[in-house]
Tab-separated table of C-alpha atoms in Angstrom:
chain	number	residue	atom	x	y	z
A	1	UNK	CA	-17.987	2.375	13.127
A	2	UNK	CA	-16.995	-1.501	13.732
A	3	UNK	CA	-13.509	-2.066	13.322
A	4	UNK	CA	-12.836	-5.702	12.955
A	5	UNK	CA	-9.107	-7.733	12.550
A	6	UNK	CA	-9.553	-10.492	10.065
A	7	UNK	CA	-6.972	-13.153	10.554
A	8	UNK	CA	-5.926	-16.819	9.519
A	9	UNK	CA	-3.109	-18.211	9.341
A	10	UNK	CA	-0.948	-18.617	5.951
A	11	UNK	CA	-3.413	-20.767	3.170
A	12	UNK	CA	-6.731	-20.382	5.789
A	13	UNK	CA	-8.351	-18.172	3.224
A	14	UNK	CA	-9.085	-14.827	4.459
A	15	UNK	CA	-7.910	-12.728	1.652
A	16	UNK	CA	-11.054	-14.837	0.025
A	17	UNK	CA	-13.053	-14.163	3.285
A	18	UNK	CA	-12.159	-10.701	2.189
A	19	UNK	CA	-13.392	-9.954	-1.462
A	20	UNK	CA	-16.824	-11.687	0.044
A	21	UNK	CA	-16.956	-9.044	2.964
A	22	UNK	CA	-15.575	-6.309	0.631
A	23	UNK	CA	-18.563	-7.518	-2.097
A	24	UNK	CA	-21.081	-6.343	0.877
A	25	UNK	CA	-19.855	-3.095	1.474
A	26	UNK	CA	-16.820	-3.676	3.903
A	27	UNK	CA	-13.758	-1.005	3.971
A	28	UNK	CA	-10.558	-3.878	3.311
A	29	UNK	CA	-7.212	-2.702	4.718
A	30	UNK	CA	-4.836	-5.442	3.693
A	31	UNK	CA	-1.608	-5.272	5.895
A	32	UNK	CA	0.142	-6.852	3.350
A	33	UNK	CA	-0.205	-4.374	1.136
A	34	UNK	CA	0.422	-1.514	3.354
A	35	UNK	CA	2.953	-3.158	4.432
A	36	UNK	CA	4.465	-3.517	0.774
A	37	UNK	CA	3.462	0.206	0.008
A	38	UNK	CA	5.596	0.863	2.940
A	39	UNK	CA	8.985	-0.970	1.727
A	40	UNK	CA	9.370	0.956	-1.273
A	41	UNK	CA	12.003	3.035	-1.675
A	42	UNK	CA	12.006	6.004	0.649
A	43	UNK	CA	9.491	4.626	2.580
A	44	UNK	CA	10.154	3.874	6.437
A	45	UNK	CA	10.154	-0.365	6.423
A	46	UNK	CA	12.484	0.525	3.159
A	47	UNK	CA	14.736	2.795	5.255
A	48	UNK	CA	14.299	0.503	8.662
A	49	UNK	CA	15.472	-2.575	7.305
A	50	UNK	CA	18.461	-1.154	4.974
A	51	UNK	CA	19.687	0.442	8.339
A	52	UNK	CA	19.304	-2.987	10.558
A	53	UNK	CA	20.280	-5.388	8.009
A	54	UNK	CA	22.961	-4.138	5.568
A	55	UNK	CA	23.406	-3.524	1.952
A	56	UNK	CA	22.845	-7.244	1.361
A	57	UNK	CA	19.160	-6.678	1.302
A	58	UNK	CA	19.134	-4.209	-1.336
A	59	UNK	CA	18.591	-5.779	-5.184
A	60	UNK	CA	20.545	-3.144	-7.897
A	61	UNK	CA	17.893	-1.438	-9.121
A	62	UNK	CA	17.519	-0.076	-4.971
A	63	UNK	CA	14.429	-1.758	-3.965
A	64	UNK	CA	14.658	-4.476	-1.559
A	65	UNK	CA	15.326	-8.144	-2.340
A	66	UNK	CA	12.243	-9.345	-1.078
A	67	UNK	CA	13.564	-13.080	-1.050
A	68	UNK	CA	16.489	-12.462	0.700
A	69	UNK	CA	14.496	-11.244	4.109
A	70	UNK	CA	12.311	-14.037	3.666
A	71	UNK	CA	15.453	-16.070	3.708
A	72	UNK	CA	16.482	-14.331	6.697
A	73	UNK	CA	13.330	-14.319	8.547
A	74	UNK	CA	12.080	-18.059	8.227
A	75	UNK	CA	15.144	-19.618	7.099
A	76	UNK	CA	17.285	-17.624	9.296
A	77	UNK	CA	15.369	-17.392	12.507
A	78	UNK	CA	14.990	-14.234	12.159
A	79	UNK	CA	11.276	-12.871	11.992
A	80	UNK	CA	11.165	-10.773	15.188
A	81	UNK	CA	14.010	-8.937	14.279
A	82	UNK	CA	11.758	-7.828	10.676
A	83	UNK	CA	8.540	-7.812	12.364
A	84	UNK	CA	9.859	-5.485	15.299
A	85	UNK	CA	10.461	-2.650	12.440
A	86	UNK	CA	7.592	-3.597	9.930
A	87	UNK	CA	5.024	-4.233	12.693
A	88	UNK	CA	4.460	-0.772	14.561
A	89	UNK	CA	4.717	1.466	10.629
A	90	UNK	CA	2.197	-1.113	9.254
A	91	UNK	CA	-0.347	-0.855	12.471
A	92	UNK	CA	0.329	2.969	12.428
A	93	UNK	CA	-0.850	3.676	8.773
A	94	UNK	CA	-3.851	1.293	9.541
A	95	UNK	CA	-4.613	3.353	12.369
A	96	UNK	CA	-4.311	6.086	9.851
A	97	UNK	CA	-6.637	4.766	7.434
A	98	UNK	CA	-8.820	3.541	10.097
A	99	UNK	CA	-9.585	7.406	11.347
A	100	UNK	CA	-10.242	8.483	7.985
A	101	UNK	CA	-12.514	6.437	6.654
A	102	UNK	CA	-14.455	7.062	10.028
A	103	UNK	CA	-14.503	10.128	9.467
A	104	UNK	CA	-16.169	10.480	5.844
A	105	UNK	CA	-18.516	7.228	6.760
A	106	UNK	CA	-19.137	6.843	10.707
A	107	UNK	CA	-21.129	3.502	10.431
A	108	UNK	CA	-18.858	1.717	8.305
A	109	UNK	CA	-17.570	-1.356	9.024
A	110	UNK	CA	-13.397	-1.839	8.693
A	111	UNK	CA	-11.651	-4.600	8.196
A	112	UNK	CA	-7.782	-5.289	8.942
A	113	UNK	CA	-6.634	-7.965	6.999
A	114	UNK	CA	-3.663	-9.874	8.715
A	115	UNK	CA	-2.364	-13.066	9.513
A	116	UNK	CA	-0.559	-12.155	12.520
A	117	UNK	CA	-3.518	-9.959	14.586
A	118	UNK	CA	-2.500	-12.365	17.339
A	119	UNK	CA	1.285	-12.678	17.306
A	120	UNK	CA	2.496	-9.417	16.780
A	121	UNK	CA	3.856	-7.384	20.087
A	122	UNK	CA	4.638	-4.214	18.176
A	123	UNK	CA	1.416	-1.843	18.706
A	124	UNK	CA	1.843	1.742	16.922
A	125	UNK	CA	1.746	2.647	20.797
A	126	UNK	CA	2.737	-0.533	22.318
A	127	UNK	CA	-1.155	-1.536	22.791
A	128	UNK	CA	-1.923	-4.883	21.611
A	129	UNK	CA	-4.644	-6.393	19.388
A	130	UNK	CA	-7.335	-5.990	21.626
A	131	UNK	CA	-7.282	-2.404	21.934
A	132	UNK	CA	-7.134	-2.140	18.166
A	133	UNK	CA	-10.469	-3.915	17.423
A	134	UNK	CA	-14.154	-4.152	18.358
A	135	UNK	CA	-14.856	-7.539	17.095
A	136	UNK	CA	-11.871	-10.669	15.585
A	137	UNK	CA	-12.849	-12.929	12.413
A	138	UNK	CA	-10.752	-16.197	12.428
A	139	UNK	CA	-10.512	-18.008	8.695
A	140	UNK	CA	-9.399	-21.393	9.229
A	141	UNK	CA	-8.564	-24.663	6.978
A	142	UNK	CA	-7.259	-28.069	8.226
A	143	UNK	CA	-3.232	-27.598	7.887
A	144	UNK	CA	-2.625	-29.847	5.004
A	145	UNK	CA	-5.291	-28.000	2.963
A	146	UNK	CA	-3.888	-24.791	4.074
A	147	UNK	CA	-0.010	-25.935	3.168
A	148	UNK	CA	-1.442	-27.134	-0.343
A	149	UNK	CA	-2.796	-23.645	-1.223
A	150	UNK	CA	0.499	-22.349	-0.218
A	151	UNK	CA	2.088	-24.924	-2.891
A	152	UNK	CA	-0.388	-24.273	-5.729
A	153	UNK	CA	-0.089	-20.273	-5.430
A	154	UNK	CA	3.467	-20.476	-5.515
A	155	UNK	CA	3.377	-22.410	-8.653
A	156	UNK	CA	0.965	-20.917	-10.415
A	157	UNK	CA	0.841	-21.475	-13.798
A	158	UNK	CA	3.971	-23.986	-14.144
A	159	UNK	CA	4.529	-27.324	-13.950
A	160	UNK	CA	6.985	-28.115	-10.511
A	161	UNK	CA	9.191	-31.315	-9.873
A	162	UNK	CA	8.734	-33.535	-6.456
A	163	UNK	CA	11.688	-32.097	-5.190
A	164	UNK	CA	10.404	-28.207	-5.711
A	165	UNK	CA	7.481	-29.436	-4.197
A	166	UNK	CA	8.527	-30.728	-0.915
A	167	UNK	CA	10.709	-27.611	-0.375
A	168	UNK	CA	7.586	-25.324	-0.601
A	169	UNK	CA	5.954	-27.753	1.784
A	170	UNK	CA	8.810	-27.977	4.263
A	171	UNK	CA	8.421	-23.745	3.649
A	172	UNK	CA	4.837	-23.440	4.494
A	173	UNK	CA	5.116	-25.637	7.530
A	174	UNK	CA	7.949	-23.127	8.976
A	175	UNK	CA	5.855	-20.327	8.283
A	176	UNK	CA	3.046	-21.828	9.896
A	177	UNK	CA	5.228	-22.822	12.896
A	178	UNK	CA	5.308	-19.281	13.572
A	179	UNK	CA	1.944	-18.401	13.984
A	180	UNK	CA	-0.035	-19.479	16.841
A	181	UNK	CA	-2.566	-22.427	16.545
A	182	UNK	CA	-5.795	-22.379	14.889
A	183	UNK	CA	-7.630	-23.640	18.267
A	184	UNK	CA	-5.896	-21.201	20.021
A	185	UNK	CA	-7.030	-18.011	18.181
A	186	UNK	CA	-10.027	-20.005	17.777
A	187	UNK	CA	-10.522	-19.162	21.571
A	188	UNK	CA	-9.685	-15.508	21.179
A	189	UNK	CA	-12.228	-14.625	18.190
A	190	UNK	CA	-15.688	-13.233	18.510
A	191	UNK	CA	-16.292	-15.500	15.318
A	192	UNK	CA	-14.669	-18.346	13.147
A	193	UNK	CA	-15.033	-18.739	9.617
A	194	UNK	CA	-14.206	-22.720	8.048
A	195	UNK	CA	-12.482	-22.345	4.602
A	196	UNK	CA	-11.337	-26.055	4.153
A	197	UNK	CA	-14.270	-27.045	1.836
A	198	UNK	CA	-16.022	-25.469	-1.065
A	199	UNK	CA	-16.022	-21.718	-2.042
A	200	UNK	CA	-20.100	-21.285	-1.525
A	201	UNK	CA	-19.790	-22.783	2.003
A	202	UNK	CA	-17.800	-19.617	3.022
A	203	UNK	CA	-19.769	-17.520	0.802
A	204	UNK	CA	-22.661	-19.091	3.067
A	205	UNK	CA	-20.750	-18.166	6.228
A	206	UNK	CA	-20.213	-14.809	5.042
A	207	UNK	CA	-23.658	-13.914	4.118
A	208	UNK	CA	-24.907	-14.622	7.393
A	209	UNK	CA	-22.371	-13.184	9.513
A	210	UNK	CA	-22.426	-9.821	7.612
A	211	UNK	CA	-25.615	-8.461	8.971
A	212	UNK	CA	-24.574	-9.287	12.319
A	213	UNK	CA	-22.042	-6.679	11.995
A	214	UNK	CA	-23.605	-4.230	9.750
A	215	UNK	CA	-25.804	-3.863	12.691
A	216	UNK	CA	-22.877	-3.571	15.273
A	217	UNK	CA	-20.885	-1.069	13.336
């Protein structure tokens, strides 16, 4: 089995990268969506951030306000103090995952999907990324391209003034603030993927760097 982390930072792409890999037989684990699965209620993100944060996070119906810790964690300053109790659960039930799909197909190829392979310091076991993973896929996209897909999938289907505009700019450049530099990973990945142009030139990308690890895996 190859088990390959698939990162980029916010508007590079790689959920895209994704559906192409996933379209040629690659096992997707999306962290975001574990990670989502994982704040509902009952659940231990649900139960970790109730207990370090307070009631305030909690919307009436009991599920968590989802804007308010986004408020708290880029607005606020606050990220670490989410990411140290999301981080380890989320990498754990990958791990999870991970094993059994190894276990029903031993020559598949699995891919974590995450934008913060890099900058997270909360291993299920305190390892870091490089334990985790035989091989590293960086997405990338010039940072105004990247901050514009931020914009449009945010306002998706409705018309937004200047001034709603600018604040979801000024939002994705804190967000992206937070994660380390695209040159940076760039020098930490096996290989890097350029989403800043058209579709087909990453489906291009894709197709040719699939059979590369087909074979590995």
């Amino acid at each position: 089995m190859l088990r390959v982390g698939l990162t980029g930072g916010l508007g590079s792409g790689k959920s895209t990268a994704a559906k192409l890999f996933a379209a040629h037989g690659a096992h997707i684990l999306q962290s975001d969506a574990i990670g989502r699965e994982l704040m509902e209620l009952g659940q231990p993100i649900y139960d970790g951030m109730v207990a370090h944060f307070g009631p305030d996070v909690v919307l009436a119906d009991g599920t968590l306000d989802r804007a308010a810790l986004a408020r708290i964690a880029f607005a606020e300053g606050r990220v670490e103090e989410l990411n140290a109790i999301a981080h380890p659960l989320v990498i754990a039930r990958q791990m999870e995952l991970t094993e059994k799909i190894m276990q029903q197909e031993p020559h598949a190829v699995v891919m974590v999907e995450s934008a913060l392979i890099f900058e997270t310091r909360y291993g299920a076991d305190g390892s870091r990324w490089r334990s985790r993973f035989d091989r590293i896929i960086l997405v990338t996209a010039p940072e105004e391209v990247k901050i514009a897909r931020f914009v449009a999938r945010c306002s998706t289907g409705r018309m937004i003034s200047e001034e709603e505009r600018a604040e979801l700019e000024a939002e994705a450049r804190r967000r992206l603030a937070q994660q380390i530099s695209d040159e940076q990973k760039s020098a930490l990945s096996d290989y890097v993927l350029t989403n800043g142009g058209a579709l087909t030139e990453l489906e291009w990308q894709v197709d040719q760097l699939w059979p590369i690890l087909e074979a590995a895996a």
